Short mmCIF file of C-alpha atoms and ligand atoms in Angstrom, two decimals:
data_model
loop_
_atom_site.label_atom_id
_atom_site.label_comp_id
_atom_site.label_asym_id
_atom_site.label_seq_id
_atom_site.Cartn_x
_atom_site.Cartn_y
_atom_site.Cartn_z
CA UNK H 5 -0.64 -1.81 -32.29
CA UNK H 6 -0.68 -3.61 -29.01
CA UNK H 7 -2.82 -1.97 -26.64
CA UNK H 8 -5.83 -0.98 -27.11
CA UNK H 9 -8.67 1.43 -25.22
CA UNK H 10 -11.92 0.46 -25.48
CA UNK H 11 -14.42 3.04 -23.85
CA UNK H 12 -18.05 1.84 -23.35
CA UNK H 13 -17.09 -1.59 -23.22
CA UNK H 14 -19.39 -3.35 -20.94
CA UNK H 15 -22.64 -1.54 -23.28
CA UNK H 16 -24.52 -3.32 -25.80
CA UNK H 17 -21.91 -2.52 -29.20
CA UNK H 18 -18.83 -1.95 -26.83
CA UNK H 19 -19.30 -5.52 -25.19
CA UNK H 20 -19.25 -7.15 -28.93
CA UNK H 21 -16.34 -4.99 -30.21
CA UNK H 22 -14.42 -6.23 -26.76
CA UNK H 23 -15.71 -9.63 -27.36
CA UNK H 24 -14.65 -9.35 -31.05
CA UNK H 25 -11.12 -8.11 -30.65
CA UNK H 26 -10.33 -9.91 -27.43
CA UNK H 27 -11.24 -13.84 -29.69
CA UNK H 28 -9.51 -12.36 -32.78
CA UNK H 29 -6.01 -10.59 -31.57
CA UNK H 30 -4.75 -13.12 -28.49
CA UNK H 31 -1.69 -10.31 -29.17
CA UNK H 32 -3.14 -7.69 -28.17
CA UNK H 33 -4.13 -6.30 -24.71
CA UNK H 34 -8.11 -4.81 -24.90
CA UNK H 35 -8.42 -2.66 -21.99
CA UNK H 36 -12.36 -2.09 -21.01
CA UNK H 37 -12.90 1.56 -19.91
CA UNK H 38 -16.66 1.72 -18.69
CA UNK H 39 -17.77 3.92 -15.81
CA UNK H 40 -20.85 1.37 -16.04
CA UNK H 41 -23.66 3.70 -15.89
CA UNK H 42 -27.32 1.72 -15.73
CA UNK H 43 -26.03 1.23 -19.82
CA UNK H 44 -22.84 -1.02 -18.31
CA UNK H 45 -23.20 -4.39 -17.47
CA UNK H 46 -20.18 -6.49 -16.65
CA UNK H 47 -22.42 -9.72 -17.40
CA UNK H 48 -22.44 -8.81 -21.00
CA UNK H 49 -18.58 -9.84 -21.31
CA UNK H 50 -18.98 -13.29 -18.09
CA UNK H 51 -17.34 -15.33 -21.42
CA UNK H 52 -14.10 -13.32 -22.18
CA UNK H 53 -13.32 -11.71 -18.37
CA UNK H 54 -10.60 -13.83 -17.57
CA UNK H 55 -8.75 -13.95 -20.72
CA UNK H 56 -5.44 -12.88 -20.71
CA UNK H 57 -5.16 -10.09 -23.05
CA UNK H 58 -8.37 -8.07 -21.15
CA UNK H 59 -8.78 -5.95 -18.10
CA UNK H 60 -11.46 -3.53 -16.67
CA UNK H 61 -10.94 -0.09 -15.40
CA UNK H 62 -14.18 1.30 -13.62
CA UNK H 63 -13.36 5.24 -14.38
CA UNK H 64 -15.38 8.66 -15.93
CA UNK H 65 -14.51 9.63 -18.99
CA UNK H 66 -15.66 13.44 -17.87
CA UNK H 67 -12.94 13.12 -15.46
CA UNK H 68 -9.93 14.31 -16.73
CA UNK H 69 -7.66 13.65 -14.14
CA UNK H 70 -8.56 9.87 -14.69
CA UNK H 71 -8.56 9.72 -17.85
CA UNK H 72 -4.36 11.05 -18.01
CA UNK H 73 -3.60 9.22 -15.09
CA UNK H 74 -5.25 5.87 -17.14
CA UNK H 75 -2.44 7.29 -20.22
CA UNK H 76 0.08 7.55 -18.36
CA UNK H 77 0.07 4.43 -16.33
CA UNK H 78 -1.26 1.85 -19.06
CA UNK H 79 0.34 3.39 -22.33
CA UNK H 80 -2.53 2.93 -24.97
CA UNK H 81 -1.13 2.69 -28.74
CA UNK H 82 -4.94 3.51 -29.47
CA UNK H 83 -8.11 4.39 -28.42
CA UNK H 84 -11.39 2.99 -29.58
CA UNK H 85 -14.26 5.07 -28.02
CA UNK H 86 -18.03 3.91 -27.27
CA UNK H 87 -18.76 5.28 -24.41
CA UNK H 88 -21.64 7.51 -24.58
CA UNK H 89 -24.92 8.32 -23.43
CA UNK H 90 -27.03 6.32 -26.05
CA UNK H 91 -30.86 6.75 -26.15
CA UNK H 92 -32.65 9.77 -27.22
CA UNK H 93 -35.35 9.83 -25.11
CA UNK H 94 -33.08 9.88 -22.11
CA UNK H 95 -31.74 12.93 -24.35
CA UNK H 96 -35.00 14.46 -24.21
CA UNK H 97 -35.45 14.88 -20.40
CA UNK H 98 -31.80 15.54 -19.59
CA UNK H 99 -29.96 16.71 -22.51
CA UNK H 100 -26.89 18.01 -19.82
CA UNK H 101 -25.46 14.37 -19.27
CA UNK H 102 -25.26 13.98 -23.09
CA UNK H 103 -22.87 17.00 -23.25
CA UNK H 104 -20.86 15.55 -20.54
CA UNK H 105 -20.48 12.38 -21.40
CA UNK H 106 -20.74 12.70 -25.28
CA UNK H 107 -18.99 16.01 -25.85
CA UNK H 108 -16.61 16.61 -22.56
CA UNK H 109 -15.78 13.11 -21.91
CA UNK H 110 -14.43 12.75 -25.86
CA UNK H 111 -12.46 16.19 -25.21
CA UNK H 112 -10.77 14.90 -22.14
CA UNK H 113 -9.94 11.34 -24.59
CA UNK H 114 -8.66 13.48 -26.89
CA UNK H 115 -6.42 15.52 -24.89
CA UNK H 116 -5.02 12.91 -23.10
CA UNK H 117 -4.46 11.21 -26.65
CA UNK H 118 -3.08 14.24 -27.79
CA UNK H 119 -0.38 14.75 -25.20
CA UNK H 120 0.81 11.18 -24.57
CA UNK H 121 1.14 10.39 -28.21
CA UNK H 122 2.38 13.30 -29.41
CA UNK H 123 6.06 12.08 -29.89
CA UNK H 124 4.65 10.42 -32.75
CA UNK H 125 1.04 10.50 -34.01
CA UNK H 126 1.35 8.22 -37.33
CA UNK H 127 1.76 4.99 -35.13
CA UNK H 128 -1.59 5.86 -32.83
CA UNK H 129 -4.83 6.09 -34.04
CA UNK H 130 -8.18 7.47 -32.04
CA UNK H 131 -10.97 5.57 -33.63
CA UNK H 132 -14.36 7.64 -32.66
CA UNK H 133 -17.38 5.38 -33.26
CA UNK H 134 -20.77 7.83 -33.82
CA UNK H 135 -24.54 7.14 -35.32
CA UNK H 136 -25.69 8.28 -38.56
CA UNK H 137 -28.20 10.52 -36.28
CA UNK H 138 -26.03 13.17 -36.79
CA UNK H 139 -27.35 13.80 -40.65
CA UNK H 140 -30.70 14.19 -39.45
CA UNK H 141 -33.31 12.60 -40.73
CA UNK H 142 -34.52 11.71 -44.82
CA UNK H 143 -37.73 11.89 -46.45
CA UNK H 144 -38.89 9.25 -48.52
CA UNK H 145 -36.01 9.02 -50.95
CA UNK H 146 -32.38 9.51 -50.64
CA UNK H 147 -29.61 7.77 -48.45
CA UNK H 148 -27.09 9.44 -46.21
CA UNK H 149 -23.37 9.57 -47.33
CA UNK H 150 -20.18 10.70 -45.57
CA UNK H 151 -20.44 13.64 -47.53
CA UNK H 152 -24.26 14.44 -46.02
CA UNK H 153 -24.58 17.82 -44.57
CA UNK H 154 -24.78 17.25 -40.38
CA UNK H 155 -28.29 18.58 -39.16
CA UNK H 156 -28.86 17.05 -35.81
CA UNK H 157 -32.34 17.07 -34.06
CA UNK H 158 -32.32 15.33 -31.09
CA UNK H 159 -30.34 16.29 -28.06
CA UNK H 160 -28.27 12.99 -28.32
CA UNK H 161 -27.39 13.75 -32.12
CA UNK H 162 -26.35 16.90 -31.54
CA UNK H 163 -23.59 15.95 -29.34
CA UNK H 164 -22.29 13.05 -30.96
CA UNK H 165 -22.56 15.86 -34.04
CA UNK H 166 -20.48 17.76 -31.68
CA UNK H 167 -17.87 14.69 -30.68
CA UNK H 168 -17.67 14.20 -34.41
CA UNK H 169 -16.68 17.41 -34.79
CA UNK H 170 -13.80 17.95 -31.94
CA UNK H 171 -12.05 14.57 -33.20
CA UNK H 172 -11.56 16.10 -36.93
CA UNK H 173 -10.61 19.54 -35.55
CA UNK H 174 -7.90 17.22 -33.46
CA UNK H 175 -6.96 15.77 -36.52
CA UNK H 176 -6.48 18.82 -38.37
CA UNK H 177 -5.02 21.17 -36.05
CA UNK H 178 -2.83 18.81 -33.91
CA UNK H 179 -2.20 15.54 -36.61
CA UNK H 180 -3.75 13.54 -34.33
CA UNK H 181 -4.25 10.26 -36.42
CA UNK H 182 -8.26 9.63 -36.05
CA UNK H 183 -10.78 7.73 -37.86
CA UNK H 184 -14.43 8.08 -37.44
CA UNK H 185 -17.33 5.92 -38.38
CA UNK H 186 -21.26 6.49 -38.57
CA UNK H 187 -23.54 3.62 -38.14
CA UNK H 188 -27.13 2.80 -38.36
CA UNK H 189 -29.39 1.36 -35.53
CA UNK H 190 -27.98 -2.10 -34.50
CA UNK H 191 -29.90 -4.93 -33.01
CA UNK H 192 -28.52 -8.23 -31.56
CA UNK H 193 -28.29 -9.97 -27.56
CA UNK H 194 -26.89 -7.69 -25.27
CA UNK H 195 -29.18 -4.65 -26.48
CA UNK H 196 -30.64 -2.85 -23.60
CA UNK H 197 -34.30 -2.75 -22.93
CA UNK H 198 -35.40 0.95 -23.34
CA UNK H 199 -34.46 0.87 -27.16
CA UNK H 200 -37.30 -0.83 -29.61
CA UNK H 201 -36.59 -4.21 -30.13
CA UNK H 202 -35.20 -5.26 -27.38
CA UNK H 203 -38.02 -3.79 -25.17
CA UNK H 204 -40.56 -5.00 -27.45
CA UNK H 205 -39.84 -8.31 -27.04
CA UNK H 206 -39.08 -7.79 -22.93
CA UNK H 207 -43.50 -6.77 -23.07
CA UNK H 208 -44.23 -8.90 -25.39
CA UNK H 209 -43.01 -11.68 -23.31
CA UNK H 210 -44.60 -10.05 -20.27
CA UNK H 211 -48.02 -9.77 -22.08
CA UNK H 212 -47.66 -5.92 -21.43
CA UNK H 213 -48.23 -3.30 -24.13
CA UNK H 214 -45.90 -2.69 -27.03
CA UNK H 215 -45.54 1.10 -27.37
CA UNK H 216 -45.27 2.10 -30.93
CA UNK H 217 -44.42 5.84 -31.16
CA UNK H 218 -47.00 8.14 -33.11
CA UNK H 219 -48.06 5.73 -36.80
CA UNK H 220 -45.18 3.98 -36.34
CA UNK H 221 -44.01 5.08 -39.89
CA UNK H 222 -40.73 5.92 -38.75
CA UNK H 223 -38.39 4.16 -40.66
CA UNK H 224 -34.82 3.07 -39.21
CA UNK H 225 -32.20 0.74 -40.93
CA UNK H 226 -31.07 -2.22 -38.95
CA UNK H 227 -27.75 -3.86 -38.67
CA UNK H 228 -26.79 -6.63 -36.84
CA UNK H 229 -24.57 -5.85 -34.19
CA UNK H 230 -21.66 -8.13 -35.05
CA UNK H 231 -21.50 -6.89 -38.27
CA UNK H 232 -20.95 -4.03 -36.62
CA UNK H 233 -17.91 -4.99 -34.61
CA UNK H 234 -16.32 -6.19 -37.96
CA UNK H 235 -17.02 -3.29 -39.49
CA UNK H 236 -14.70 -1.13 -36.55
CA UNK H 237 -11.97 -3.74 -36.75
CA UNK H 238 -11.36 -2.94 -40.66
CA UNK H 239 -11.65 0.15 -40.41
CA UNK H 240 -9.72 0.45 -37.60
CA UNK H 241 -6.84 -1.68 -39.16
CA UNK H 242 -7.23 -0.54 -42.65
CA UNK H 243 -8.47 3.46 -42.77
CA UNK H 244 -6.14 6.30 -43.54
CA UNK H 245 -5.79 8.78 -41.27
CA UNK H 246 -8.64 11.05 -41.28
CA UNK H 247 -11.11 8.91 -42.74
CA UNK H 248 -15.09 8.85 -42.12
CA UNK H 249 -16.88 5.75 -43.15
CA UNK H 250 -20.93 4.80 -42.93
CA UNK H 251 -21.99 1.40 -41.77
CA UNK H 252 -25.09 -0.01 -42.34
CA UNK H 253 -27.05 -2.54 -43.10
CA UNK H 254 -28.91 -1.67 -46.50
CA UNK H 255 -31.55 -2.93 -44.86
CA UNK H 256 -34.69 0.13 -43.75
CA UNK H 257 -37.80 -0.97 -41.92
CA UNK H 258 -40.75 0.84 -40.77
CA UNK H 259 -41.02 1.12 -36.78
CA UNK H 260 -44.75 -1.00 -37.49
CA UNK H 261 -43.43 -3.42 -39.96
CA UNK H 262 -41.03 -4.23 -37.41
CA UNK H 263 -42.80 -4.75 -34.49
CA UNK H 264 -45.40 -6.97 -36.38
CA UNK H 265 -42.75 -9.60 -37.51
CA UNK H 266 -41.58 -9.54 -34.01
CA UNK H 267 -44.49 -10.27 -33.01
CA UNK H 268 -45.00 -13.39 -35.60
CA UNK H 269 -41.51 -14.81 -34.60
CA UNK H 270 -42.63 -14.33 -30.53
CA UNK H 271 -46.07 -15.81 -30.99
CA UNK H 272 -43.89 -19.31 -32.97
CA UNK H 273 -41.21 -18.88 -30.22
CA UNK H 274 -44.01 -19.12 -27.13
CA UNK H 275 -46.67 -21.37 -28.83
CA UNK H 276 -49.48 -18.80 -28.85
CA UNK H 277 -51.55 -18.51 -31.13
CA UNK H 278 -50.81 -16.28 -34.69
CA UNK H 279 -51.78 -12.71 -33.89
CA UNK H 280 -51.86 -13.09 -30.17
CA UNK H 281 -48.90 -10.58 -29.96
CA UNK H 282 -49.96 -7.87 -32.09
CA UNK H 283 -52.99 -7.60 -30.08
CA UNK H 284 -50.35 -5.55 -27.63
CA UNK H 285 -49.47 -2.99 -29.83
CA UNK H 286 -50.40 0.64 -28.19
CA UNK H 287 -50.12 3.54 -30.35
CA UNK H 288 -48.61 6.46 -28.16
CA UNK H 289 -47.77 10.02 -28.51
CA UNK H 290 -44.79 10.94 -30.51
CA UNK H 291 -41.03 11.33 -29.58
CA UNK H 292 -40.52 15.23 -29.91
CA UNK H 293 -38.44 16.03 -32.63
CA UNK H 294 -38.57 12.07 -34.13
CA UNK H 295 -36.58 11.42 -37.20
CA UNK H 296 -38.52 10.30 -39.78
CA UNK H 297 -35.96 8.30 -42.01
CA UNK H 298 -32.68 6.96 -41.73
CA UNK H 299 -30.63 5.12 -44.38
CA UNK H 300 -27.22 4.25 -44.92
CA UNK H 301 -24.81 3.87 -48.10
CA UNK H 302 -22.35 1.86 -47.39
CA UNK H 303 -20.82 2.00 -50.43
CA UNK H 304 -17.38 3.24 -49.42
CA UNK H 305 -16.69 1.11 -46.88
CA UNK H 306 -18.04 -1.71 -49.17
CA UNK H 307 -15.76 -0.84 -52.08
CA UNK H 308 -12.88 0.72 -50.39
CA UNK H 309 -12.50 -1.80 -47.82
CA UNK H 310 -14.11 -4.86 -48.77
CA UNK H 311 -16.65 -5.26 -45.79
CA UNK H 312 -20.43 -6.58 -46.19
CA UNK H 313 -23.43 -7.00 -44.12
CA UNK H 314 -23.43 -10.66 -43.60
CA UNK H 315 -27.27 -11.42 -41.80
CA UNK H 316 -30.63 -10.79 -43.13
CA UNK H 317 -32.90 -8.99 -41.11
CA UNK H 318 -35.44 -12.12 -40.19
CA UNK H 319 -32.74 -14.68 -39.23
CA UNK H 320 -31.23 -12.19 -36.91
CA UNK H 321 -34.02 -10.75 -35.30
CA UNK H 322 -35.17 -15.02 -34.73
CA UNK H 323 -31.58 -14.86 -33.06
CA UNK H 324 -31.94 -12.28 -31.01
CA UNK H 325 -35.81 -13.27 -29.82
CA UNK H 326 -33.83 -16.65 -28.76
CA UNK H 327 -31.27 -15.01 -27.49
CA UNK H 328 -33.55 -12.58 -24.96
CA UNK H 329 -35.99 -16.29 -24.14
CA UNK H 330 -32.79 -18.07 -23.01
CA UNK H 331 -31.50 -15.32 -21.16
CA UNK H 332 -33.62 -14.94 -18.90
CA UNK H 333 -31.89 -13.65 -15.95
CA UNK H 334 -30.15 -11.29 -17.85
CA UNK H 335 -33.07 -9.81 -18.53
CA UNK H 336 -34.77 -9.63 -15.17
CA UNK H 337 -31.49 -8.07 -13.88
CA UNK H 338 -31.32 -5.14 -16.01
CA UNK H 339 -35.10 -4.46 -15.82
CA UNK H 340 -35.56 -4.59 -11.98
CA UNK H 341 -34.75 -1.37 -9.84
CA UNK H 342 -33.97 1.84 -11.48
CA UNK H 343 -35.57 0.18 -15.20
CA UNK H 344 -38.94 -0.02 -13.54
CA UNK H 345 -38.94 4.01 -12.49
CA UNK H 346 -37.67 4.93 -15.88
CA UNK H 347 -40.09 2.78 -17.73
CA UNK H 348 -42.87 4.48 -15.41
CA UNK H 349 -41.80 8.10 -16.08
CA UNK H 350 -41.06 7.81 -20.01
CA UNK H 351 -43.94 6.16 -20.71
CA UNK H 352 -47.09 7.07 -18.12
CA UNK H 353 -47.85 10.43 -19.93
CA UNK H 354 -47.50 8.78 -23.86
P1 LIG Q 6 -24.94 1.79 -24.50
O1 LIG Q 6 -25.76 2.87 -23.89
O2 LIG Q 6 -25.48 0.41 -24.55
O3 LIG Q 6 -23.53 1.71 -23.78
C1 LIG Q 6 -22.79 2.85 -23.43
C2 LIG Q 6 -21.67 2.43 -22.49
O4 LIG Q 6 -20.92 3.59 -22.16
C3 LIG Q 6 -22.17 1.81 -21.17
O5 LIG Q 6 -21.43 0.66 -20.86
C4 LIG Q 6 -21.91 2.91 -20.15
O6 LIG Q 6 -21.66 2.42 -18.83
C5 LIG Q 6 -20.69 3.60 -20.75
N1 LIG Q 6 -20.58 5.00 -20.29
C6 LIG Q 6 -21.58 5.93 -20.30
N2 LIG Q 6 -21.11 7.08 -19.77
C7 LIG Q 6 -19.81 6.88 -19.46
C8 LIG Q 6 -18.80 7.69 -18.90
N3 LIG Q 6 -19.04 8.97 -18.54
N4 LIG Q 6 -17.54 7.17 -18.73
C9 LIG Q 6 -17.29 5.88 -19.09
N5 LIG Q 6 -18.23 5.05 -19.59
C10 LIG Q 6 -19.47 5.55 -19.79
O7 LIG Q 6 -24.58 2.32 -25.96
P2 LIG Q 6 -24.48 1.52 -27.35
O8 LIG Q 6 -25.83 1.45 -27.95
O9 LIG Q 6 -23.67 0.30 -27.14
O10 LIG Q 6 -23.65 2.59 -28.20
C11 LIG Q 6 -22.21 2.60 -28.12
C12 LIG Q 6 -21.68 3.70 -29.03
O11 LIG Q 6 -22.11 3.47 -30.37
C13 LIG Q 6 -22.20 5.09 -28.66
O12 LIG Q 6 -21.15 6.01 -28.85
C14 LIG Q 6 -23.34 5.35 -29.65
O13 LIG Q 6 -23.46 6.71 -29.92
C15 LIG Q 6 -22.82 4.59 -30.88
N6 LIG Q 6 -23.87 4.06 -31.78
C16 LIG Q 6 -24.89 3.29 -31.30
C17 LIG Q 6 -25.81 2.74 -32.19
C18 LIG Q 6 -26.94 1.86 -31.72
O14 LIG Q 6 -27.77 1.45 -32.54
N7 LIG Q 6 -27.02 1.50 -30.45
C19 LIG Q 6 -25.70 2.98 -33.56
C20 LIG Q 6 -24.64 3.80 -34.01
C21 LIG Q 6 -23.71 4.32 -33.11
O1 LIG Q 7 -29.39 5.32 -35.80
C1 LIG Q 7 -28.47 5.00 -34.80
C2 LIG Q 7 -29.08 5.24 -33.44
O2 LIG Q 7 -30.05 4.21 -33.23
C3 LIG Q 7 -28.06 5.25 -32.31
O3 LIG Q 7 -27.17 6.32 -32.49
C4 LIG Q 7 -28.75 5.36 -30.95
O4 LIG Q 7 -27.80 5.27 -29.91
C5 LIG Q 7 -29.74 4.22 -30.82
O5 LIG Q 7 -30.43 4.31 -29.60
C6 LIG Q 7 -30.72 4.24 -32.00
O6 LIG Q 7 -31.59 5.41 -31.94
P1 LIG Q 7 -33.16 5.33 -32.26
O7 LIG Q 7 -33.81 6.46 -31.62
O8 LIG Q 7 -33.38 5.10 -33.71
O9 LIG Q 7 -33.49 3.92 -31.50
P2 LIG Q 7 -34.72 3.51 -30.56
O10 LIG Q 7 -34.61 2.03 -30.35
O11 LIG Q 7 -34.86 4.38 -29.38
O12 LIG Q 7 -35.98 3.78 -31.50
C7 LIG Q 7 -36.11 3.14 -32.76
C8 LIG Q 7 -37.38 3.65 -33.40
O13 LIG Q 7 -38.51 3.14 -32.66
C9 LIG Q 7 -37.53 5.15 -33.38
O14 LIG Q 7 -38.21 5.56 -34.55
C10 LIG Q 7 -38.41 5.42 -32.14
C11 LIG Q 7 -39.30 4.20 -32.09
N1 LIG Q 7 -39.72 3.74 -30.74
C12 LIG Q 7 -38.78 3.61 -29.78
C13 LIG Q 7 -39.12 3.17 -28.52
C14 LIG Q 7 -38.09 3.05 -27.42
C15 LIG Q 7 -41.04 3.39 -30.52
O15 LIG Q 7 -41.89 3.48 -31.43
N2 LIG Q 7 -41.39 2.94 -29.26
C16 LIG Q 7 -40.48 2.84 -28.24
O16 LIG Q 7 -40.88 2.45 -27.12
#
């Protein structure tokens, strides 16, 4: 395969799975397909942007026109799609542009993937990347599988439960050749700062409060976002047709837990005092509808195709605090302007 579709590519995962596949296949061309929504953030990729084997399209993926005009001029031998509307609060207060983007925009992909290829399917693949939100959430024990029932709560979920869905009716009633993976919450530079850690340590840097939704006994399971990008490349190289696989990082934190180490590592990384930080920490009303639980086996992907987690939890977060402190600008670009009037509406009625 020589050209490649990435959607979502200037977001947090799709700018390391461009990064990743643009250093490791010189022979292939990575096309970037972002419409760069206040998500997309050209900066994110400054280091690979004038490579040779990578280009940017600006374009909609709800646009359907685009998106078969973009097949038929640049020939993709495969798509690998990221682009989505990604945080569930924003899912909360307008659950429409989730459908649009997460559920019409992978229709129109798919469409256009099923015409152009349709000479010959077996040499294409459509590799649909999705969240382990859409099993729902766990109680204490348990772990999700690929075989886990889907029960989707949030507004988000339920449409990347709904993507999921449309790519394996593709494969089954057209022999479109798809693969789909589920991950588990990833962390790492790059990560945009309305989702926990990353906005945690935006406050705590800023002295301002570090809202922890309800007890903060929610418990997610972390993976670092490279090992994330590794993950889609052997899959993408190495699945059959058809395949689902989970990806995560066997690694489950409570929402509380986390935010206290973070704000150890913060308080050594700025020279204040122990237990300066967690004197932030503001308890807030609930997300509606939060997931308790999340877990991930792994095993399949593990066993079948040899992949591992490679970072514990501590070094990376220490990474990605040093990361966000030397990045500076990066950071006070993406929160000025529209960040400031989202941050005030999500958060002035918690
Ligand atoms: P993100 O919000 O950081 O990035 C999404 C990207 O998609 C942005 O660059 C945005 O501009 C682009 N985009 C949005 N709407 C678009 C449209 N209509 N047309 C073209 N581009 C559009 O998201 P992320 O956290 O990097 O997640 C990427 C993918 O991985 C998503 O599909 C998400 O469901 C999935 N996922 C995320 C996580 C996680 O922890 N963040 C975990 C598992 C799966
Ligand atoms: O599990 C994979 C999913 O992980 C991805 O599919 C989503 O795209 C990604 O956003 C992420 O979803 P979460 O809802 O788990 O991530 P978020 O960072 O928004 O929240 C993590 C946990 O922290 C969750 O239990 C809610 C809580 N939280 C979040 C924010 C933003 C807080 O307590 N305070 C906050 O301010």
């Amino acid at each position: 395969m020589k050209k490649i579709l990435i959607t979502g590519g200037a977001g947090f995962i799709g700018s390391h799975v461009v990064r990743w596949f643009v250093n490791a296949y010189s022979d292939y061309q990575i096309i970037n397909l972002d419409k760069l929504t206040y998500a997309g953030n050209l900066a994110n990729l400054a280091e690979i942007e004038n490579r040779n084997n990578y280009s940017f399209v600006k374009g909609d993926i709800t646009d359907s026109t685009f998106i078969n005009k973009l097949f038929l001029d640049e020939k993709p031998d495969a798509v690998i799609h990221l682009a989505a509307e990604s945080h569930v609060d924003r899912s909360i207060s307008n659950p429409s542009e989730f459908v649009m983007t997460n559920v019409v925009g992978t229709v129109n992909l798919l469409n256009a993937a099923k015409e152009y290829w349709r000479d010959d399917y077996s040499n294409k693949r459509f590799y649909h990347v999705s969240t382990d939100e859409v099993y729902g959430t766990l109680g204490e024990k348990g772990m999700f599988t690929e075989k886990t029932a889907y029960d989707p709560h949030s507004p988000y979920s339920a449409s990347k439960a709904s993507s999921d869905h449309f790519v394996r009716a593709y494969a089954d009633t057209y022999g479109l050749n798809t693969v789909i993976s589920n991950c588990s919450n990833n962390y790492g530079s790059h990560h945009f700062p309305e989702k926990l850690i990353p906005l945690a340590i935006n406050n705590i840097k800023n002295n301002k409060p570090v809202p922890v939704y309800g007890k903060g006994e929610n418990i997610r399971d972390w993976l670092w976002v490279e090992d994330h990008a590794r993950a889609i490349d052997v899959i993408f190289h190495n699945a059959k047709s058809g395949e689902t696989y989970n990806i995560g990082g066997h690694n489950e934190w409570k929402n509380i837990d986390l935010i206290r180490l973070l704000c150890k590592i913060m308080d050594q990384k700025l020279g204040r005092e122990s237990g300066t930080s967690e004197k932030l920490i503001a308890f807030v009303t609930d997300r509606a509808g939060h997931d308790l639980r999340y877990a991930i086996d792994s095993t399949k992907l593990q066993r079948e195709l040899g992949w591992t987690p490679s970072l514990q939890f501590e070094e990376g977060l220490e990474k990605t605090v040093d990361w966000y402190l030397s990045n500076e600008e990066w950071l006070s670009n993406v929160t000025s302007g529209n960040y400031q009037r989202y941050y005030e509406e999500q958060y002035s009625l918690r």
